[in-house]
mmCIF file of C-alpha atoms in Angstrom:
data_model
loop_
_atom_site.group_PDB
_atom_site.id
_atom_site.type_symbol
_atom_site.label_atom_id
_atom_site.label_comp_id
_atom_site.label_asym_id
_atom_site.label_seq_id
_atom_site.Cartn_x
_atom_site.Cartn_y
_atom_site.Cartn_z
ATOM 1 C CA GLU A 201 17.439 9.298 17.905
ATOM 2 C CA PRO A 202 14.067 8.448 19.464
ATOM 3 C CA GLU A 203 12.951 4.890 18.980
ATOM 4 C CA VAL A 204 10.164 2.463 19.774
ATOM 5 C CA THR A 205 11.245 -0.201 22.236
ATOM 6 C CA GLN A 206 9.607 -3.584 22.760
ATOM 7 C CA THR A 207 9.896 -6.207 25.455
ATOM 8 C CA PRO A 208 10.423 -9.085 25.608
ATOM 9 C CA SER A 209 12.418 -9.722 22.475
ATOM 10 C CA HIS A 210 11.421 -13.395 22.594
ATOM 11 C CA GLN A 211 8.825 -15.187 24.665
ATOM 12 C CA VAL A 212 8.021 -18.877 24.728
ATOM 13 C CA THR A 213 4.698 -19.896 26.220
ATOM 14 C CA GLN A 214 2.405 -22.877 26.489
ATOM 15 C CA MET A 215 -0.840 -22.989 24.559
ATOM 16 C CA GLY A 216 -3.673 -21.500 26.602
ATOM 17 C CA GLN A 217 -1.464 -19.169 28.612
ATOM 18 C CA GLU A 218 -1.872 -15.416 28.708
ATOM 19 C CA VAL A 219 0.864 -13.272 27.210
ATOM 20 C CA ILE A 220 1.505 -9.546 27.504
ATOM 21 C CA LEU A 221 3.788 -7.840 25.029
ATOM 22 C CA ARG A 222 5.031 -4.409 25.976
ATOM 23 C CA CYS A 223 5.968 -1.389 23.930
ATOM 24 C CA VAL A 224 7.265 2.059 24.733
ATOM 25 C CA PRO A 225 6.366 4.337 21.815
ATOM 26 C CA ILE A 226 8.234 7.501 20.943
ATOM 27 C CA SER A 227 7.400 10.002 23.645
ATOM 28 C CA ASN A 228 5.519 12.712 21.721
ATOM 29 C CA HIS A 229 3.651 10.342 19.435
ATOM 30 C CA LEU A 230 -0.121 10.083 19.592
ATOM 31 C CA TYR A 231 -1.022 7.052 17.475
ATOM 32 C CA PHE A 232 -0.043 3.519 18.318
ATOM 33 C CA TYR A 233 -0.269 0.277 16.393
ATOM 34 C CA TRP A 234 0.328 -3.439 16.645
ATOM 35 C CA TYR A 235 1.235 -5.564 13.660
ATOM 36 C CA ARG A 236 1.929 -9.281 13.319
ATOM 37 C CA GLN A 237 4.250 -11.167 11.031
ATOM 38 C CA ILE A 238 3.948 -14.938 10.908
ATOM 39 C CA LEU A 239 7.269 -16.475 9.872
ATOM 40 C CA GLY A 240 7.865 -15.993 6.167
ATOM 41 C CA GLN A 241 4.635 -14.117 5.612
ATOM 42 C CA LYS A 242 3.541 -10.539 5.212
ATOM 43 C CA VAL A 243 3.251 -7.941 7.940
ATOM 44 C CA GLU A 244 -0.408 -7.762 9.001
ATOM 45 C CA PHE A 245 -2.200 -4.928 10.752
ATOM 46 C CA LEU A 246 -3.840 -5.843 14.051
ATOM 47 C CA VAL A 247 -5.005 -2.660 15.750
ATOM 48 C CA SER A 248 -4.544 1.080 15.992
ATOM 49 C CA PHE A 249 -5.031 3.108 19.161
ATOM 50 C CA TYR A 250 -5.572 6.808 19.721
ATOM 51 C CA ASN A 251 -6.796 8.916 22.604
ATOM 52 C CA ASN A 252 -7.002 5.888 24.876
ATOM 53 C CA GLU A 253 -9.249 3.867 22.667
ATOM 54 C CA ILE A 254 -9.080 1.547 19.698
ATOM 55 C CA SER A 255 -9.509 3.513 16.481
ATOM 56 C CA GLU A 256 -9.433 0.550 14.124
ATOM 57 C CA LYS A 257 -8.905 -3.195 14.301
ATOM 58 C CA SER A 258 -8.555 -5.970 11.773
ATOM 59 C CA GLU A 259 -10.482 -9.220 11.665
ATOM 60 C CA ILE A 260 -7.436 -10.901 13.171
ATOM 61 C CA PHE A 261 -7.897 -8.858 16.349
ATOM 62 C CA ASP A 262 -10.616 -10.973 17.928
ATOM 63 C CA ASP A 263 -11.802 -11.214 21.521
ATOM 64 C CA GLN A 264 -8.660 -12.938 22.718
ATOM 65 C CA PHE A 265 -6.645 -9.798 21.987
ATOM 66 C CA SER A 266 -6.719 -6.555 23.923
ATOM 67 C CA VAL A 267 -4.602 -3.410 24.058
ATOM 68 C CA GLU A 268 -4.023 -0.945 26.813
ATOM 69 C CA ARG A 269 -2.060 2.162 27.568
ATOM 70 C CA PRO A 270 -1.793 1.746 31.334
ATOM 71 C CA ASP A 271 0.314 4.848 31.895
ATOM 72 C CA GLY A 272 1.792 7.687 29.885
ATOM 73 C CA SER A 273 4.534 5.640 28.314
ATOM 74 C CA ASN A 274 3.637 1.971 27.841
ATOM 75 C CA PHE A 275 1.401 0.380 25.239
ATOM 76 C CA THR A 276 0.599 -3.293 25.717
ATOM 77 C CA LEU A 277 -0.862 -6.124 23.685
ATOM 78 C CA LYS A 278 -2.462 -8.927 25.661
ATOM 79 C CA ILE A 279 -3.311 -12.310 24.239
ATOM 80 C CA ARG A 280 -5.681 -13.978 26.673
ATOM 81 C CA SER A 281 -5.384 -17.640 25.775
ATOM 82 C CA THR A 282 -2.643 -18.293 23.272
ATOM 83 C CA LYS A 283 -3.026 -20.694 20.374
ATOM 84 C CA LEU A 284 -0.354 -22.352 18.276
ATOM 85 C CA GLU A 285 -1.227 -20.050 15.383
ATOM 86 C CA ASP A 286 -0.422 -16.994 17.492
ATOM 87 C CA SER A 287 3.254 -17.816 17.066
ATOM 88 C CA ALA A 288 4.623 -14.820 15.205
ATOM 89 C CA MET A 289 6.692 -11.684 15.434
ATOM 90 C CA TYR A 290 4.667 -8.834 16.889
ATOM 91 C CA PHE A 291 5.655 -5.288 15.982
ATOM 92 C CA CYS A 292 4.624 -2.167 17.803
ATOM 93 C CA ALA A 293 4.636 1.150 15.945
ATOM 94 C CA SER A 294 3.880 4.752 16.713
ATOM 95 C CA SER A 295 3.144 7.840 14.681
ATOM 96 C CA ALA A 296 3.200 11.550 15.442
ATOM 97 C CA GLY A 297 -0.186 12.035 13.822
ATOM 98 C CA THR A 298 -1.839 14.917 12.021
ATOM 99 C CA GLY A 299 0.354 17.632 10.608
ATOM 100 C CA HIS A 300 3.195 15.225 10.142
ATOM 101 C CA THR A 301 4.299 13.215 7.143
ATOM 102 C CA GLY A 302 2.694 9.970 8.117
ATOM 103 C CA GLU A 303 5.621 7.794 8.976
ATOM 104 C CA LEU A 304 5.139 4.865 11.306
ATOM 105 C CA PHE A 305 8.150 4.099 13.468
ATOM 106 C CA PHE A 306 8.495 0.415 14.267
ATOM 107 C CA GLY A 307 10.105 -1.388 17.148
ATOM 108 C CA GLU A 308 12.425 -4.363 16.772
ATOM 109 C CA GLY A 309 9.588 -6.774 17.462
ATOM 110 C CA SER A 310 8.701 -9.409 20.033
ATOM 111 C CA ARG A 311 8.905 -12.986 18.855
ATOM 112 C CA LEU A 312 6.197 -15.151 20.404
ATOM 113 C CA THR A 313 6.502 -18.912 20.277
ATOM 114 C CA VAL A 314 3.492 -20.920 21.435
ATOM 115 C CA LEU A 315 4.138 -24.590 22.201
ATOM 116 C CA ALA B 115 -9.910 -0.491 0.664
ATOM 117 C CA GLN B 116 -6.210 -0.170 0.086
ATOM 118 C CA SER B 117 -3.900 -2.926 -1.068
ATOM 119 C CA VAL B 118 -0.363 -3.462 -2.310
ATOM 120 C CA THR B 119 1.113 -5.983 -4.681
ATOM 121 C CA GLN B 120 4.798 -6.634 -5.136
ATOM 122 C CA LEU B 121 5.833 -8.460 -8.273
ATOM 123 C CA GLY B 122 8.455 -11.059 -7.485
ATOM 124 C CA SER B 123 8.680 -12.607 -4.045
ATOM 125 C CA HIS B 124 12.392 -13.075 -4.603
ATOM 126 C CA VAL B 125 14.849 -11.042 -6.663
ATOM 127 C CA SER B 126 18.537 -11.803 -7.198
ATOM 128 C CA VAL B 127 21.015 -9.300 -8.563
ATOM 129 C CA SER B 128 24.760 -9.243 -8.946
ATOM 130 C CA GLU B 129 26.799 -6.894 -6.808
ATOM 131 C CA GLY B 130 27.046 -3.579 -8.657
ATOM 132 C CA ALA B 131 23.957 -4.228 -10.777
ATOM 133 C CA LEU B 132 20.755 -2.203 -10.818
ATOM 134 C CA VAL B 133 18.172 -3.073 -8.210
ATOM 135 C CA LEU B 134 14.516 -2.773 -9.243
ATOM 136 C CA LEU B 135 11.778 -3.870 -6.866
ATOM 137 C CA ARG B 136 8.236 -3.445 -8.113
ATOM 138 C CA CYS B 137 5.257 -2.176 -6.170
ATOM 139 C CA ASN B 138 1.732 -1.430 -7.318
ATOM 140 C CA TYR B 139 -0.975 -0.133 -5.077
ATOM 141 C CA SER B 140 -4.706 0.306 -4.975
ATOM 142 C CA SER B 141 -6.213 3.233 -3.121
ATOM 143 C CA SER B 142 -9.471 5.155 -3.265
ATOM 144 C CA VAL B 143 -7.770 8.308 -2.001
ATOM 145 C CA PRO B 144 -4.415 9.929 -2.773
ATOM 146 C CA PRO B 145 -1.997 7.525 -1.158
ATOM 147 C CA TYR B 146 0.858 7.850 1.211
ATOM 148 C CA LEU B 147 3.463 5.341 0.010
ATOM 149 C CA PHE B 148 6.388 3.805 1.843
ATOM 150 C CA TRP B 149 9.201 1.347 1.417
ATOM 151 C CA TYR B 150 10.433 -0.450 4.505
ATOM 152 C CA VAL B 151 13.433 -2.777 4.772
ATOM 153 C CA GLN B 152 13.771 -5.678 7.160
ATOM 154 C CA TYR B 153 17.175 -7.218 7.762
ATOM 155 C CA PRO B 154 17.273 -10.756 9.172
ATOM 156 C CA ASN B 155 15.933 -10.944 12.710
ATOM 157 C CA GLN B 156 15.416 -7.202 12.868
ATOM 158 C CA GLY B 157 12.531 -4.757 12.816
ATOM 159 C CA LEU B 158 11.178 -2.609 10.006
ATOM 160 C CA GLN B 159 13.211 0.398 8.954
ATOM 161 C CA LEU B 160 11.832 3.133 6.726
ATOM 162 C CA LEU B 161 13.768 3.507 3.476
ATOM 163 C CA LEU B 162 11.722 6.305 1.952
ATOM 164 C CA LYS B 163 8.236 7.741 1.702
ATOM 165 C CA TYR B 164 5.993 9.658 -0.650
ATOM 166 C CA THR B 165 3.291 11.885 0.761
ATOM 167 C CA THR B 166 2.843 14.862 -1.566
ATOM 168 C CA GLY B 167 4.964 16.954 -3.901
ATOM 169 C CA ALA B 168 7.911 15.640 -5.863
ATOM 170 C CA THR B 169 7.169 12.231 -7.302
ATOM 171 C CA LEU B 170 10.779 11.064 -7.236
ATOM 172 C CA VAL B 171 11.793 10.492 -3.661
ATOM 173 C CA LYS B 172 15.212 9.662 -2.358
ATOM 174 C CA GLY B 173 15.824 7.550 0.677
ATOM 175 C CA ILE B 174 18.602 6.114 2.715
ATOM 176 C CA ASN B 175 21.380 3.864 1.445
ATOM 177 C CA GLY B 176 21.127 5.189 -2.123
ATOM 178 C CA PHE B 177 17.579 3.980 -2.776
ATOM 179 C CA GLU B 178 14.953 6.004 -4.582
ATOM 180 C CA ALA B 179 11.406 5.464 -5.760
ATOM 181 C CA GLU B 180 9.099 7.192 -8.191
ATOM 182 C CA PHE B 181 5.385 7.664 -7.662
ATOM 183 C CA LYS B 182 3.513 7.183 -10.925
ATOM 184 C CA LYS B 183 -0.160 7.862 -10.430
ATOM 185 C CA SER B 184 -1.164 6.801 -13.939
ATOM 186 C CA GLU B 185 0.439 3.402 -13.364
ATOM 187 C CA THR B 186 -0.445 3.169 -9.645
ATOM 188 C CA SER B 187 3.161 2.223 -9.081
ATOM 189 C CA PHE B 188 5.914 3.060 -6.624
ATOM 190 C CA HIS B 189 8.906 1.022 -7.761
ATOM 191 C CA LEU B 190 12.113 1.035 -5.726
ATOM 192 C CA THR B 191 15.484 1.348 -7.422
ATOM 193 C CA LYS B 192 19.141 1.553 -6.587
ATOM 194 C CA PRO B 193 21.775 2.048 -9.307
ATOM 195 C CA SER B 194 24.361 -0.315 -7.848
ATOM 196 C CA ALA B 195 23.627 -3.169 -5.470
ATOM 197 C CA HIS B 196 25.803 -3.795 -2.465
ATOM 198 C CA MET B 197 26.072 -7.012 -0.476
ATOM 199 C CA SER B 198 24.631 -5.207 2.522
ATOM 200 C CA ASP B 199 21.387 -4.572 0.597
ATOM 201 C CA ALA B 200 20.361 -8.219 0.980
ATOM 202 C CA ALA B 201 17.131 -8.050 2.975
ATOM 203 C CA GLU B 202 13.350 -8.216 2.766
ATOM 204 C CA TYR B 203 11.699 -5.137 1.266
ATOM 205 C CA PHE B 204 8.112 -4.172 1.934
ATOM 206 C CA CYS B 205 6.063 -1.625 0.063
ATOM 207 C CA ALA B 206 3.231 -0.093 2.083
ATOM 208 C CA VAL B 207 0.310 2.273 1.513
ATOM 209 C CA GLY B 208 -1.561 4.563 3.891
ATOM 210 C CA LYS B 209 -4.433 7.056 3.618
ATOM 211 C CA THR B 210 -3.445 9.868 5.944
ATOM 212 C CA SER B 211 -0.601 11.042 8.099
ATOM 213 C CA TYR B 212 -1.860 8.942 11.008
ATOM 214 C CA ASP B 213 -3.734 6.016 9.474
ATOM 215 C CA LYS B 214 -2.427 2.468 9.581
ATOM 216 C CA VAL B 215 -0.301 1.339 6.669
ATOM 217 C CA ILE B 216 -1.062 -1.773 4.673
ATOM 218 C CA PHE B 217 1.945 -3.819 3.669
ATOM 219 C CA GLY B 218 2.600 -5.736 0.505
ATOM 220 C CA PRO B 219 3.791 -9.337 0.695
ATOM 221 C CA GLY B 220 7.437 -8.369 0.508
ATOM 222 C CA THR B 221 10.318 -9.044 -1.863
ATOM 223 C CA SER B 222 13.430 -10.824 -0.689
ATOM 224 C CA LEU B 223 16.516 -9.338 -2.316
ATOM 225 C CA SER B 224 19.647 -11.436 -2.702
ATOM 226 C CA VAL B 225 22.920 -9.916 -3.873
ATOM 227 C CA ILE B 226 25.349 -12.251 -5.575
ATOM 228 C CA PRO B 227 29.049 -11.440 -5.285
#
């Protein structure tokens, strides 16, 4: 069964360092998303991406965040200068898009720990 | 704007008992509704979804949910709890087949032997 894969599964970084989280969405999907879940809290929307551009972003997704689809398969989330409060689980998701039943498929997540 | 509330951040049931997890939503357009489950240290797995049509939807692992427009609810039920059902359950709402989904705060389900 097709699945969304994320790497790394866990990354530890120092405050102020840049981090790139990688995702490989399901191959025929068109819409891509990043979500964040701080430990013990709800799953929060960060950004959605379609046709090589951001379609929507939340207020959490400030200038330190960026997303990119550098090739036909990867979808990345970059955090430019990490802060302690960026420590969270980051989930990538993809969706087939229009004409389908609207299900987002999620990856297993990348746990980011900022020290 | 869309939003989701889940009554009860933590629910405990005995093994074999009925599971009822509550979800209410707010949406300005006909909603797409979802229940996701998250097992410890794992990702989000879709349990079931409502898009259009039949209001009672069946999902995996014996779970089902009923869309009640008049009550803006989408409660999740399972007739008989199993130990393996212990997990975090998230209700979510979306606007279209490709829009982001907005998650509720989650309900942690414990199953007591």
